[in-house]
Short mmCIF file of C-alpha atoms in Angstrom, two decimals:
data_model
loop_
_atom_site.label_atom_id
_atom_site.label_comp_id
_atom_site.label_asym_id
_atom_site.label_seq_id
_atom_site.Cartn_x
_atom_site.Cartn_y
_atom_site.Cartn_z
CA MET A 1 102.99 96.98 54.10
CA LEU A 2 106.41 96.55 52.52
CA LYS A 3 106.26 97.59 48.87
CA ILE A 4 109.12 96.63 46.55
CA GLY A 5 108.47 97.57 42.93
CA ASN A 6 105.08 96.06 42.12
CA HIS A 7 105.24 93.55 44.96
CA GLU A 8 103.58 94.01 48.36
CA PHE A 9 104.33 92.10 51.54
CA SER A 10 103.00 92.05 55.09
CA SER A 11 106.12 90.40 56.48
CA ARG A 12 109.30 92.45 56.73
CA LEU A 13 111.57 89.45 57.13
CA LEU A 14 113.36 88.19 54.02
CA LEU A 15 114.83 84.77 54.67
CA GLY A 16 117.74 82.99 53.03
CA THR A 17 117.66 79.29 52.27
CA GLY A 18 121.34 78.40 52.69
CA LYS A 19 123.02 76.02 55.09
CA TYR A 20 120.15 74.60 57.14
CA PRO A 21 120.91 71.28 58.89
CA ASN A 22 118.32 69.56 56.66
CA PHE A 23 115.30 70.27 54.46
CA ASP A 24 112.77 69.45 57.20
CA ILE A 25 114.25 71.93 59.67
CA GLN A 26 114.48 74.46 56.87
CA LYS A 27 110.81 74.02 55.98
CA GLU A 28 109.76 74.40 59.61
CA ALA A 29 111.96 77.48 60.10
CA VAL A 30 110.58 79.07 56.94
CA ASP A 31 106.99 78.36 58.08
CA VAL A 32 107.56 79.74 61.58
CA SER A 33 109.34 82.86 60.29
CA ALA A 34 106.17 83.87 58.37
CA THR A 35 108.43 85.23 55.67
CA GLU A 36 106.95 85.89 52.24
CA ILE A 37 110.27 86.33 50.41
CA LEU A 38 112.86 83.58 50.07
CA THR A 39 116.34 84.12 48.71
CA PHE A 40 118.39 81.44 46.99
CA SER A 41 121.25 81.02 44.54
CA VAL A 42 121.71 79.76 40.99
CA ARG A 43 124.21 76.96 40.39
CA ARG A 44 125.18 74.32 37.85
CA MET A 45 123.33 71.05 38.32
CA ASN A 46 125.15 67.83 38.97
CA ILE A 47 123.59 65.88 36.11
CA PHE A 48 125.02 62.63 37.41
CA GLU A 49 123.16 63.04 40.69
CA ALA A 50 119.94 64.42 39.33
CA SER A 51 117.84 62.36 41.72
CA GLN A 52 119.06 64.43 44.69
CA PRO A 53 116.12 66.35 46.13
CA ASN A 54 116.18 70.10 45.73
CA PHE A 55 115.03 72.53 48.39
CA LEU A 56 112.37 73.91 46.03
CA GLU A 57 110.62 70.54 46.05
CA LYS A 58 110.31 70.59 49.84
CA LEU A 59 108.79 74.06 50.04
CA ASN A 60 105.52 75.12 48.51
CA VAL A 61 107.30 77.80 46.51
CA SER A 62 104.09 79.17 45.02
CA LYS A 63 103.40 80.62 48.49
CA TYR A 64 106.52 82.77 48.30
CA THR A 65 108.00 85.52 46.21
CA LEU A 66 111.38 84.23 45.10
CA LEU A 67 114.39 86.48 45.32
CA PRO A 68 117.35 84.83 43.60
CA ASN A 69 120.76 86.29 44.28
CA THR A 70 123.75 86.65 41.99
CA ALA A 71 126.10 85.21 44.62
CA GLY A 72 129.25 83.86 43.07
CA ALA A 73 129.52 86.78 40.65
CA LYS A 74 132.76 88.72 40.83
CA THR A 75 131.92 91.06 37.96
CA ALA A 76 128.86 92.95 36.75
CA LYS A 77 128.81 90.76 33.64
CA GLU A 78 128.64 87.55 35.68
CA ALA A 79 125.90 89.00 37.87
CA VAL A 80 123.81 89.96 34.85
CA ARG A 81 124.15 86.44 33.41
CA ILE A 82 123.10 84.80 36.68
CA ALA A 83 120.13 87.16 36.95
CA LYS A 84 119.01 86.32 33.44
CA LEU A 85 119.35 82.59 34.12
CA ALA A 86 117.18 82.97 37.22
CA LYS A 87 114.52 84.92 35.34
CA ALA A 88 114.43 82.34 32.53
CA SER A 89 112.93 79.92 35.08
CA GLY A 90 109.76 81.95 34.74
CA LEU A 91 109.42 81.91 38.54
CA CYS A 92 110.67 85.37 39.47
CA ASP A 93 111.41 88.90 38.30
CA MET A 94 113.21 90.14 41.42
CA ILE A 95 116.96 89.92 41.74
CA LYS A 96 119.31 90.49 44.64
CA VAL A 97 122.39 91.94 42.96
CA GLU A 98 125.47 90.63 44.70
CA VAL A 99 128.88 91.32 43.16
CA ILE A 100 131.56 90.24 45.60
CA GLY A 101 134.79 92.20 45.47
CA CYS A 102 136.82 90.42 48.14
CA GLN A 103 136.72 86.73 48.94
CA LYS A 104 137.97 87.15 52.51
CA THR A 105 135.48 89.76 53.66
CA LEU A 106 132.79 89.03 51.03
CA LEU A 107 132.27 92.77 50.83
CA PRO A 108 130.48 93.92 47.69
CA ASP A 109 132.31 95.55 44.79
CA PRO A 110 130.61 98.96 44.61
CA VAL A 111 131.46 99.65 40.96
CA GLY A 112 130.37 96.20 39.81
CA THR A 113 127.17 96.44 41.88
CA LEU A 114 126.31 99.79 40.30
CA LYS A 115 126.99 98.53 36.76
CA ALA A 116 125.06 95.30 37.19
CA SER A 117 122.10 97.13 38.77
CA GLU A 118 121.97 99.60 35.88
CA GLU A 119 121.99 96.82 33.29
CA LEU A 120 119.34 94.76 35.10
CA LEU A 121 117.05 97.76 35.52
CA LYS A 122 117.23 98.27 31.73
CA GLU A 123 116.25 94.61 31.31
CA GLY A 124 113.13 95.16 33.41
CA PHE A 125 114.12 93.34 36.59
CA THR A 126 112.97 94.39 40.05
CA VAL A 127 116.43 95.19 41.38
CA LEU A 128 117.54 94.93 45.03
CA PRO A 129 121.28 95.54 45.29
CA TYR A 130 123.25 94.21 48.24
CA THR A 131 125.61 97.07 48.95
CA SER A 132 128.08 98.29 51.52
CA ASP A 133 126.86 100.89 54.01
CA ASP A 134 128.30 103.69 51.88
CA VAL A 135 125.83 106.57 51.95
CA LEU A 136 126.67 108.02 48.54
CA LEU A 137 126.70 104.64 46.85
CA ALA A 138 123.23 104.00 48.27
CA ARG A 139 122.14 107.33 46.81
CA ARG A 140 123.60 106.50 43.39
CA LEU A 141 121.81 103.13 43.38
CA GLU A 142 118.52 104.81 44.24
CA GLU A 143 119.05 107.40 41.51
CA LEU A 144 119.52 104.58 38.99
CA GLY A 145 116.02 103.41 39.88
CA CYS A 146 116.72 100.43 42.14
CA HIS A 147 113.55 99.19 43.83
CA ALA A 148 115.17 98.71 47.25
CA ILE A 149 118.59 99.36 48.76
CA MET A 150 120.13 96.59 50.84
CA PRO A 151 123.10 97.77 52.88
CA GLY A 152 124.99 95.16 54.85
CA ALA A 153 124.97 95.46 58.63
CA SER A 154 128.39 93.76 58.73
CA PRO A 155 130.13 91.10 56.61
CA ILE A 156 128.01 88.20 55.34
CA GLY A 157 127.59 85.43 57.88
CA SER A 158 129.70 87.27 60.48
CA GLY A 159 126.88 87.81 62.96
CA GLN A 160 128.50 91.06 64.10
CA GLY A 161 125.28 93.04 63.91
CA ILE A 162 125.12 96.68 62.82
CA ILE A 163 128.69 97.94 62.93
CA ASN A 164 128.02 101.37 61.46
CA PRO A 165 124.65 102.56 62.76
CA LEU A 166 125.45 106.16 61.85
CA ASN A 167 125.90 105.39 58.14
CA LEU A 168 122.86 103.14 58.19
CA SER A 169 120.78 105.94 59.73
CA PHE A 170 121.97 108.35 57.01
CA ILE A 171 120.98 105.83 54.32
CA ILE A 172 117.55 105.26 55.87
CA GLU A 173 117.01 109.01 56.21
CA GLN A 174 117.82 109.83 52.58
CA THR A 175 116.25 106.85 50.80
CA ARG A 176 112.70 106.88 49.45
CA VAL A 177 112.60 103.22 48.34
CA PRO A 178 112.69 100.50 51.01
CA VAL A 179 115.99 100.04 52.85
CA ILE A 180 116.45 96.39 53.74
CA VAL A 181 119.31 95.58 56.08
CA ASP A 182 121.05 92.58 54.55
CA ALA A 183 123.89 90.47 55.96
CA GLY A 184 125.68 90.41 59.29
CA ILE A 185 122.66 90.09 61.57
CA GLY A 186 123.50 87.77 64.46
CA THR A 187 120.76 88.02 67.06
CA PRO A 188 117.12 89.09 67.31
CA SER A 189 118.20 92.35 68.97
CA ASP A 190 120.31 93.23 65.90
CA ALA A 191 117.23 92.82 63.72
CA ALA A 192 115.07 94.79 66.16
CA ILE A 193 117.59 97.66 66.21
CA ALA A 194 117.62 97.81 62.40
CA MET A 195 113.83 98.02 62.38
CA GLU A 196 113.71 100.60 65.21
CA MET A 197 116.06 102.73 63.13
CA GLY A 198 113.45 102.74 60.38
CA ALA A 199 114.65 99.99 58.05
CA ALA A 200 111.81 98.66 55.90
CA GLY A 201 112.93 95.07 56.35
CA VAL A 202 115.73 92.69 57.26
CA LEU A 203 117.26 89.95 55.12
CA LEU A 204 119.05 87.24 57.02
CA ASN A 205 120.12 83.66 56.61
CA THR A 206 122.99 82.34 58.75
CA ALA A 207 121.56 83.88 61.93
CA VAL A 208 118.67 81.41 61.57
CA SER A 209 120.15 78.48 59.66
CA GLY A 210 123.28 78.40 61.81
CA ALA A 211 121.50 78.80 65.16
CA LYS A 212 121.51 75.85 67.55
CA ASP A 213 117.76 75.65 66.99
CA PRO A 214 116.91 77.29 63.65
CA VAL A 215 113.15 76.95 64.16
CA ILE A 216 113.11 78.80 67.49
CA MET A 217 115.46 81.42 66.07
CA ALA A 218 113.19 81.91 63.04
CA ASN A 219 110.35 82.66 65.46
CA ALA A 220 112.57 84.99 67.51
CA MET A 221 113.57 86.92 64.39
CA ARG A 222 109.94 87.25 63.30
CA LEU A 223 108.99 88.68 66.69
CA ALA A 224 112.06 90.97 66.84
CA ILE A 225 111.34 92.42 63.42
CA GLU A 226 107.69 92.99 64.29
CA ALA A 227 108.60 94.53 67.65
CA GLY A 228 111.28 96.74 66.13
CA ARG A 229 108.89 97.96 63.45
CA LEU A 230 106.18 98.75 66.01
CA GLY A 231 108.77 100.58 68.13
CA PHE A 232 109.72 102.67 65.11
CA GLU A 233 106.11 103.47 64.28
CA ALA A 234 105.31 104.30 67.91
CA GLY A 235 108.20 106.78 68.12
CA ARG A 236 110.66 106.35 70.94
CA ILE A 237 111.19 108.86 73.74
CA PRO A 238 114.27 111.06 73.47
CA LYS A 239 117.27 110.04 75.54
CA LYS A 240 117.89 112.35 78.53
CA ARG A 241 120.98 112.76 80.65
CA TYR A 242 119.14 112.68 84.01
CA ALA A 243 116.14 110.89 85.45
CA THR A 244 112.54 112.01 85.03
CA ALA A 245 110.18 110.53 87.62
CA SER A 246 107.39 108.43 86.18
CA SER A 247 105.39 108.58 89.43
CA PRO A 248 103.75 111.92 90.33
CA LEU A 249 105.62 114.10 92.84
CA ASP A 250 102.46 115.92 94.09
CA GLY A 251 100.19 114.76 96.91
CA MET A 252 102.71 112.77 98.82
CA SER A 253 101.42 112.26 102.40
CA ILE A 254 104.76 111.59 103.95
CA SER A 255 107.48 114.19 103.95
CA MET B 1 125.61 62.88 19.40
CA LYS B 2 128.38 64.39 21.50
CA LEU B 3 127.57 67.33 23.75
CA THR B 4 129.35 69.28 26.41
CA VAL B 5 126.99 69.45 29.39
CA ASN B 6 128.11 71.53 32.35
CA GLY B 7 131.70 71.16 31.20
CA ASP B 8 131.55 67.36 30.87
CA HIS B 9 131.68 65.54 27.55
CA VAL B 10 128.63 63.33 27.27
CA GLU B 11 127.19 61.18 24.54
CA VAL B 12 123.43 61.13 24.07
CA PRO B 13 121.36 58.99 21.69
CA ASN B 14 120.56 60.58 18.34
CA SER B 15 116.88 60.22 19.21
CA VAL B 16 117.34 63.24 21.48
CA LYS B 17 116.43 66.14 19.22
CA THR B 18 115.40 69.04 21.43
CA VAL B 19 116.29 70.65 24.74
CA ALA B 20 113.08 69.21 26.20
CA GLY B 21 114.17 65.77 24.95
CA LEU B 22 117.56 66.20 26.59
CA LEU B 23 115.91 66.99 29.94
CA VAL B 24 113.82 63.81 29.63
CA HIS B 25 117.01 61.88 28.81
CA PHE B 26 118.64 63.11 32.03
CA GLU B 27 115.35 62.62 33.95
CA LEU B 28 115.25 66.29 34.80
CA HIS B 29 111.95 67.17 33.14
CA HIS B 30 110.03 67.34 36.43
CA LYS B 31 112.52 69.70 38.00
CA VAL B 32 113.09 73.42 37.73
CA VAL B 33 115.99 73.53 35.28
CA ILE B 34 117.28 76.51 33.39
CA VAL B 35 119.04 75.78 30.14
CA GLU B 36 121.69 77.70 28.30
CA ARG B 37 122.53 76.43 24.79
CA ASN B 38 125.74 77.75 23.25
CA ALA B 39 125.69 80.70 25.66
CA GLU B 40 122.08 81.57 24.84
CA ILE B 41 119.71 81.47 27.82
CA LEU B 42 116.42 79.76 26.95
CA GLU B 43 113.04 80.63 28.41
CA GLN B 44 111.14 77.58 29.69
CA ALA B 45 108.67 77.90 26.82
CA LYS B 46 111.48 77.48 24.27
CA HIS B 47 112.64 74.08 25.55
CA THR B 48 110.32 72.10 23.24
CA GLU B 49 111.12 73.97 20.07
CA THR B 50 114.89 74.41 20.56
CA LEU B 51 116.84 71.80 18.58
CA ILE B 52 120.19 70.51 19.75
CA PHE B 53 123.07 69.47 17.56
CA ASP B 54 126.36 67.60 17.80
CA LYS B 55 129.05 69.56 19.69
CA ASP B 56 126.54 71.91 21.36
CA LYS B 57 127.58 73.35 24.69
CA ILE B 58 124.75 73.02 27.19
CA GLU B 59 124.59 74.47 30.67
CA LEU B 60 121.94 73.15 33.06
CA VAL B 61 121.49 75.25 36.17
CA HIS B 62 119.04 75.19 39.03
CA PHE B 63 118.23 76.92 42.28
CA VAL B 64 120.09 76.02 45.44
CA GLY B 65 119.94 77.33 48.97
CA GLY B 66 121.51 80.74 49.47
CA GLY B 67 121.08 84.03 51.23
#
């Protein structure tokens, strides 16, 4: 069970809803992924094209826990406003805090992330900050009372996988709330490695929505995350420098 | 009545009295819409009781795909 604040989930895959080829493929990918948490963004409506269908209408959103993000925010203040807008929908109390500090790398602004998280915790949100893989920042966010810590594996949408496994392992080791690896996952093996390292979950979007076949990739990610988690729970063998025979050496008739 | 809605100047009939009425006017009442009136975020339950006035600044936001 993945427990975030007062919420409990059997799936450890958190899936984004951005940039699918169309709503039908998105719906199928979401179904196949078996995710229970969907992320999305908050934006101004185009009131002159109000008849355009919205992705919420295509998905049975009551089946999912909704995790809005504060994407687009460059400051803590903007992030807090977006979070409050999302909550006013009455559909969710969780928020993925995302304060972007650099438009080229989309890396999070650590100071803004910390400030926004503190403010939103005071307001009673269930707070999941998207953060860099800085070990001390992760600790500070946990000390504030954040309900999960979400370090990026590598820059958003880059598909580079886990570029700093050492830092990620330090964060997982020290953190008592769930650590969810967010952003930068490219392939199922990236997700499996994160889970084998002991991450509580993986949040991804582009790896599925941008795949040649998003539906098959959604299934692959589901399986990878389950396999990685089982591998973690089973406990891997230590790495050794030399071979150890798996067949017995005794009782050999030929010598 | 003249309003600023999402940065655009729009004119709505004077029969539109409330935020809920404004959403009906724009045919948005069946959608998930979050409303901010003069920088104050309104809970869904407040839409019916919140009055709107000439020169109000209204923001209408919704959920879109994102990660």
